[in-house]
């Protein structure tokens, strides 16, 4: 007997620490939701890999976890939600906001008839013997915030959704039913089993301090302790122990593609094409994440596939079979149990591809990432270890110079002018900022705070600030290159948002470009400490006027949504190739114009769809602006521009309350969304669907792209009542 899954995805879970001596750790697991159970597996959804299961009838609460304290989450997934059952709480971490919303919605729908649904719950983590939300020290203490299963929607059962079974099961294989363990207790896998976590080094790490452990690319290491998100304590094959940067290693599991030379996780379609053209070899290829969840793309370069004899780049989606065990294929006649086996086969056989996969283009082009500080718990840098070189520029903080740390690491050194910052406050904040580490953030290595002037030591970005880079290359950028720049910044901002960090001064001047032409966000959070008239209103609040939304003008209210407004202006800067926004207006004139509804014009290089995104960022109401997670998805979709098979996940039309119509190019990927009454859906001006009247202003719409065309269709699933 088999049970069809409602949802299936690889997520992270935190150990539940049912015993006081249980370790706190995070594990990657394949989660499967059926009509009766939430089950998780190690590697693949088969009985022998099962690690835990929760009967849905025992669940009392499912909700997102608010990370209001800015707790650093020591795993790559930063979007937590909680499943409360019996006397336990399972914390699960999704890769993005869309994934988390989907899991929470689906779980809530399945538990809505449970008798023991909580009246109150804890909205924040249980950590180190305390509930962070209410500071209660009893793990079984009653909740501190009212819990309403569907927000302002009643707990009355939802009516069945037409075609629900087909839509939910779409693309997911059946899961074997474990008849003999229907009453199995859940989650005893990580409670001190003694299982060692083995990782593989992706880069060399020399070890910069005596307590560090040297890493050799390809070497295997045992993790002894995850000190924080950025540094682990590890042991090598010789028994030597020390600290290693977490972003230099990857878990050694059969399903982890990061360990392979041909896989590039953070490469989008445009970047892949640039790398392949630069390599200019027949059969050069990259395996990369697709812009669609849990799918991968093979990008292949060939000189023999086009009619005119010129080189072309083909993008193939790695497909999966529907049965158990799941198999992978590029050509239907050739099935494999794993993606590495598939790649190895096609390195020797074209088998339906434009060429053999001959030359992997991946990590050999990838330099080692920056580390969060030069070593674990090292944020104060001795100024005698710095060598000052040429001046790079100056800003509101002071002079910036190229430098060397210990004569071997290039760094940027900012000398803070006396009186330019609230220094003591900033130094405290810098300790937190150092723990923020992401490929699209300029890494803060440390500070020299024991003398005047204070020095801030950061990652060196060879191409300088984004606005100058745009101006110097004006006229030479392709649409794809400009869009990639915007996506880089958006990914950095999505990470800051996930860690409850507000930038407050997002603009092209505060983004930097490295030699690989990756754009990174810089100077996040520093605007609060600047003493500069350009950042000061008449009320004394500090903000860059031409990048700020009305709520900052009027109430000095900063949030992630004020950063979203600034991001829209940054997009405008990118697509004008470095022009100054509102260049003919003074700051006080800009305040009047923006408050009265005036917005920046559409740049010539921006398509209407891209300008639509800018306008969404400039919505007068902060709550109606998209999140950075949503923006990343929209930009990725435009950049990818692939025609996927009909087995792809459904697309979601996301519309602000009060809107009466929208174009399908604003689709998202979650299967559910609330839209207003009598809503009209258009595609290239043609009406595709008009909703029926419903009791509440809520209607669920999914949009699909067909297998062989680029046309999109709307499908009404159901109304919520």
mmCIF file of C-alpha atoms in Angstrom, residues 224-382:
data_model
loop_
_atom_site.group_PDB
_atom_site.id
_atom_site.type_symbol
_atom_site.label_atom_id
_atom_site.label_comp_id
_atom_site.label_asym_id
_atom_site.label_seq_id
_atom_site.Cartn_x
_atom_site.Cartn_y
_atom_site.Cartn_z
ATOM 1 C CA UNK A 224 32.933 18.165 16.560
ATOM 2 C CA UNK A 225 30.967 21.327 17.320
ATOM 3 C CA UNK A 226 29.060 23.965 15.366
ATOM 4 C CA UNK A 227 30.183 27.032 17.295
ATOM 5 C CA UNK A 228 27.976 29.361 15.253
ATOM 6 C CA UNK A 229 26.713 29.656 11.676
ATOM 7 C CA UNK A 230 30.169 30.607 10.356
ATOM 8 C CA UNK A 231 32.724 28.530 12.273
ATOM 9 C CA UNK A 232 32.887 24.835 13.172
ATOM 10 C CA UNK A 233 35.290 22.890 15.343
ATOM 11 C CA UNK A 234 36.556 19.896 13.362
ATOM 12 C CA UNK A 235 39.032 16.993 13.393
ATOM 13 C CA UNK A 236 41.158 15.748 10.489
ATOM 14 C CA UNK A 237 42.299 12.207 9.688
ATOM 15 C CA UNK A 238 45.403 12.643 11.850
ATOM 16 C CA UNK A 239 43.411 13.522 14.963
ATOM 17 C CA UNK A 240 44.269 17.240 14.835
ATOM 18 C CA UNK A 241 41.474 19.556 15.939
ATOM 19 C CA UNK A 242 40.705 23.219 15.310
ATOM 20 C CA UNK A 243 38.301 25.790 13.879
ATOM 21 C CA UNK A 244 37.288 25.890 10.227
ATOM 22 C CA UNK A 245 35.034 28.287 8.252
ATOM 23 C CA UNK A 246 31.665 26.644 7.598
ATOM 24 C CA UNK A 247 31.403 28.019 4.044
ATOM 25 C CA UNK A 248 34.588 26.132 3.044
ATOM 26 C CA UNK A 249 33.070 22.683 3.636
ATOM 27 C CA UNK A 250 29.979 20.765 2.600
ATOM 28 C CA UNK A 251 28.264 17.724 4.074
ATOM 29 C CA UNK A 252 29.419 14.425 2.619
ATOM 30 C CA UNK A 253 26.201 12.765 1.451
ATOM 31 C CA UNK A 254 25.335 11.067 -1.803
ATOM 32 C CA UNK A 255 22.666 13.666 -2.591
ATOM 33 C CA UNK A 256 24.853 16.709 -1.934
ATOM 34 C CA UNK A 257 25.932 18.048 -5.325
ATOM 35 C CA UNK A 258 28.078 20.879 -3.927
ATOM 36 C CA UNK A 259 31.011 18.490 -3.509
ATOM 37 C CA UNK A 260 31.268 17.911 -7.283
ATOM 38 C CA UNK A 261 33.470 20.060 -9.519
ATOM 39 C CA UNK A 262 30.754 20.418 -12.179
ATOM 40 C CA UNK A 263 28.118 21.867 -9.826
ATOM 41 C CA UNK A 264 27.756 25.619 -9.230
ATOM 42 C CA UNK A 265 25.064 26.477 -6.717
ATOM 43 C CA UNK A 266 24.991 30.258 -7.033
ATOM 44 C CA UNK A 267 25.187 30.573 -10.822
ATOM 45 C CA UNK A 268 22.132 31.824 -12.706
ATOM 46 C CA UNK A 269 21.400 31.417 -16.422
ATOM 47 C CA UNK A 270 23.123 34.642 -17.467
ATOM 48 C CA UNK A 271 26.268 33.906 -15.434
ATOM 49 C CA UNK A 272 26.381 30.343 -16.767
ATOM 50 C CA UNK A 273 26.250 31.567 -20.359
ATOM 51 C CA UNK A 274 29.030 34.090 -19.734
ATOM 52 C CA UNK A 275 31.268 31.432 -18.149
ATOM 53 C CA UNK A 276 30.644 28.978 -20.981
ATOM 54 C CA UNK A 277 31.328 31.570 -23.697
ATOM 55 C CA UNK A 278 34.533 32.546 -21.935
ATOM 56 C CA UNK A 279 35.634 28.889 -21.834
ATOM 57 C CA UNK A 280 34.705 28.512 -25.551
ATOM 58 C CA UNK A 281 35.114 24.721 -25.641
ATOM 59 C CA UNK A 282 32.900 22.165 -27.345
ATOM 60 C CA UNK A 283 30.968 20.301 -24.654
ATOM 61 C CA UNK A 284 31.721 22.750 -21.837
ATOM 62 C CA UNK A 285 28.965 22.468 -19.230
ATOM 63 C CA UNK A 286 27.714 23.621 -15.841
ATOM 64 C CA UNK A 287 25.176 21.954 -13.560
ATOM 65 C CA UNK A 288 23.375 24.605 -11.537
ATOM 66 C CA UNK A 289 20.308 25.294 -9.450
ATOM 67 C CA UNK A 290 17.284 26.102 -11.545
ATOM 68 C CA UNK A 291 15.201 29.113 -10.564
ATOM 69 C CA UNK A 292 12.494 26.599 -9.637
ATOM 70 C CA UNK A 293 12.643 24.800 -6.258
ATOM 71 C CA UNK A 294 14.387 21.418 -6.005
ATOM 72 C CA UNK A 295 15.252 21.289 -9.716
ATOM 73 C CA UNK A 296 18.579 21.481 -11.540
ATOM 74 C CA UNK A 297 19.661 22.650 -14.979
ATOM 75 C CA UNK A 298 22.527 21.496 -17.200
ATOM 76 C CA UNK A 299 23.856 24.379 -19.318
ATOM 77 C CA UNK A 300 25.806 23.041 -22.316
ATOM 78 C CA UNK A 301 28.011 24.871 -24.866
ATOM 79 C CA UNK A 302 28.285 23.502 -28.394
ATOM 80 C CA UNK A 303 29.615 24.880 -31.668
ATOM 81 C CA UNK A 304 27.647 22.536 -33.901
ATOM 82 C CA UNK A 305 24.037 23.018 -32.913
ATOM 83 C CA UNK A 306 22.966 26.180 -34.742
ATOM 84 C CA UNK A 307 22.022 26.618 -38.376
ATOM 85 C CA UNK A 308 24.574 29.363 -39.014
ATOM 86 C CA UNK A 309 27.449 27.340 -37.582
ATOM 87 C CA UNK A 310 27.962 29.618 -34.589
ATOM 88 C CA UNK A 311 28.139 28.387 -30.992
ATOM 89 C CA UNK A 312 24.940 27.983 -28.986
ATOM 90 C CA UNK A 313 24.138 27.266 -25.350
ATOM 91 C CA UNK A 314 21.423 24.753 -24.509
ATOM 92 C CA UNK A 315 19.740 24.499 -21.097
ATOM 93 C CA UNK A 316 18.417 21.070 -20.083
ATOM 94 C CA UNK A 317 16.313 20.477 -16.978
ATOM 95 C CA UNK A 318 17.137 17.325 -15.046
ATOM 96 C CA UNK A 319 13.825 15.493 -14.794
ATOM 97 C CA UNK A 320 12.621 12.904 -12.276
ATOM 98 C CA UNK A 321 10.482 9.814 -12.650
ATOM 99 C CA UNK A 322 7.299 9.372 -10.633
ATOM 100 C CA UNK A 323 8.050 5.943 -9.175
ATOM 101 C CA UNK A 324 10.005 4.604 -6.203
ATOM 102 C CA UNK A 325 12.943 4.635 -6.206
ATOM 103 C CA UNK A 326 13.029 7.995 -7.947
ATOM 104 C CA UNK A 327 15.287 8.176 -10.992
ATOM 105 C CA UNK A 328 16.784 11.069 -12.954
ATOM 106 C CA UNK A 329 17.153 11.661 -16.674
ATOM 107 C CA UNK A 330 17.953 14.161 -19.411
ATOM 108 C CA UNK A 331 16.878 11.781 -22.187
ATOM 109 C CA UNK A 332 13.899 9.538 -21.359
ATOM 110 C CA UNK A 333 15.582 6.302 -22.441
ATOM 111 C CA UNK A 334 18.482 6.760 -20.018
ATOM 112 C CA UNK A 335 17.483 6.673 -16.316
ATOM 113 C CA UNK A 336 19.856 6.901 -13.345
ATOM 114 C CA UNK A 337 19.550 6.516 -9.578
ATOM 115 C CA UNK A 338 21.460 9.729 -8.870
ATOM 116 C CA UNK A 339 22.442 12.962 -10.596
ATOM 117 C CA UNK A 340 26.207 12.197 -10.374
ATOM 118 C CA UNK A 341 25.569 8.903 -12.232
ATOM 119 C CA UNK A 342 23.572 10.804 -14.871
ATOM 120 C CA UNK A 343 26.361 13.347 -15.391
ATOM 121 C CA UNK A 344 29.028 10.640 -15.571
ATOM 122 C CA UNK A 345 27.059 8.773 -18.260
ATOM 123 C CA UNK A 346 26.529 11.878 -20.396
ATOM 124 C CA UNK A 347 30.224 12.750 -20.152
ATOM 125 C CA UNK A 348 30.795 9.724 -22.392
ATOM 126 C CA UNK A 349 27.508 9.592 -24.323
ATOM 127 C CA UNK A 350 25.540 12.421 -25.936
ATOM 128 C CA UNK A 351 22.324 10.332 -25.932
ATOM 129 C CA UNK A 352 19.953 13.022 -27.147
ATOM 130 C CA UNK A 353 21.951 16.067 -26.029
ATOM 131 C CA UNK A 354 23.502 18.579 -28.415
ATOM 132 C CA UNK A 355 26.961 17.339 -27.354
ATOM 133 C CA UNK A 356 28.696 15.208 -24.734
ATOM 134 C CA UNK A 357 29.328 16.826 -21.348
ATOM 135 C CA UNK A 358 33.085 17.080 -21.884
ATOM 136 C CA UNK A 359 34.479 19.965 -19.843
ATOM 137 C CA UNK A 360 33.035 20.930 -16.451
ATOM 138 C CA UNK A 361 33.168 24.682 -15.951
ATOM 139 C CA UNK A 362 32.701 25.231 -12.255
ATOM 140 C CA UNK A 363 34.898 25.468 -9.220
ATOM 141 C CA UNK A 364 38.108 26.023 -11.151
ATOM 142 C CA UNK A 365 36.701 29.493 -11.887
ATOM 143 C CA UNK A 366 35.488 29.958 -8.327
ATOM 144 C CA UNK A 367 37.706 31.618 -5.746
ATOM 145 C CA UNK A 368 37.414 30.796 -2.069
ATOM 146 C CA UNK A 369 34.675 32.793 -0.328
ATOM 147 C CA UNK A 370 35.296 35.362 2.365
ATOM 148 C CA UNK A 371 35.198 34.149 5.947
ATOM 149 C CA UNK A 372 33.262 35.800 8.769
ATOM 150 C CA UNK A 373 36.307 37.319 10.416
ATOM 151 C CA UNK A 374 39.792 35.942 9.934
ATOM 152 C CA UNK A 375 39.229 33.314 12.619
ATOM 153 C CA UNK A 376 36.637 32.156 15.130
ATOM 154 C CA UNK A 377 35.617 34.811 17.677
ATOM 155 C CA UNK A 378 38.212 37.246 16.315
ATOM 156 C CA UNK A 379 36.794 40.695 15.646
ATOM 157 C CA UNK A 380 39.478 43.046 17.068
ATOM 158 C CA UNK A 381 42.377 43.407 14.601
ATOM 159 C CA UNK A 382 45.839 44.570 15.626
#
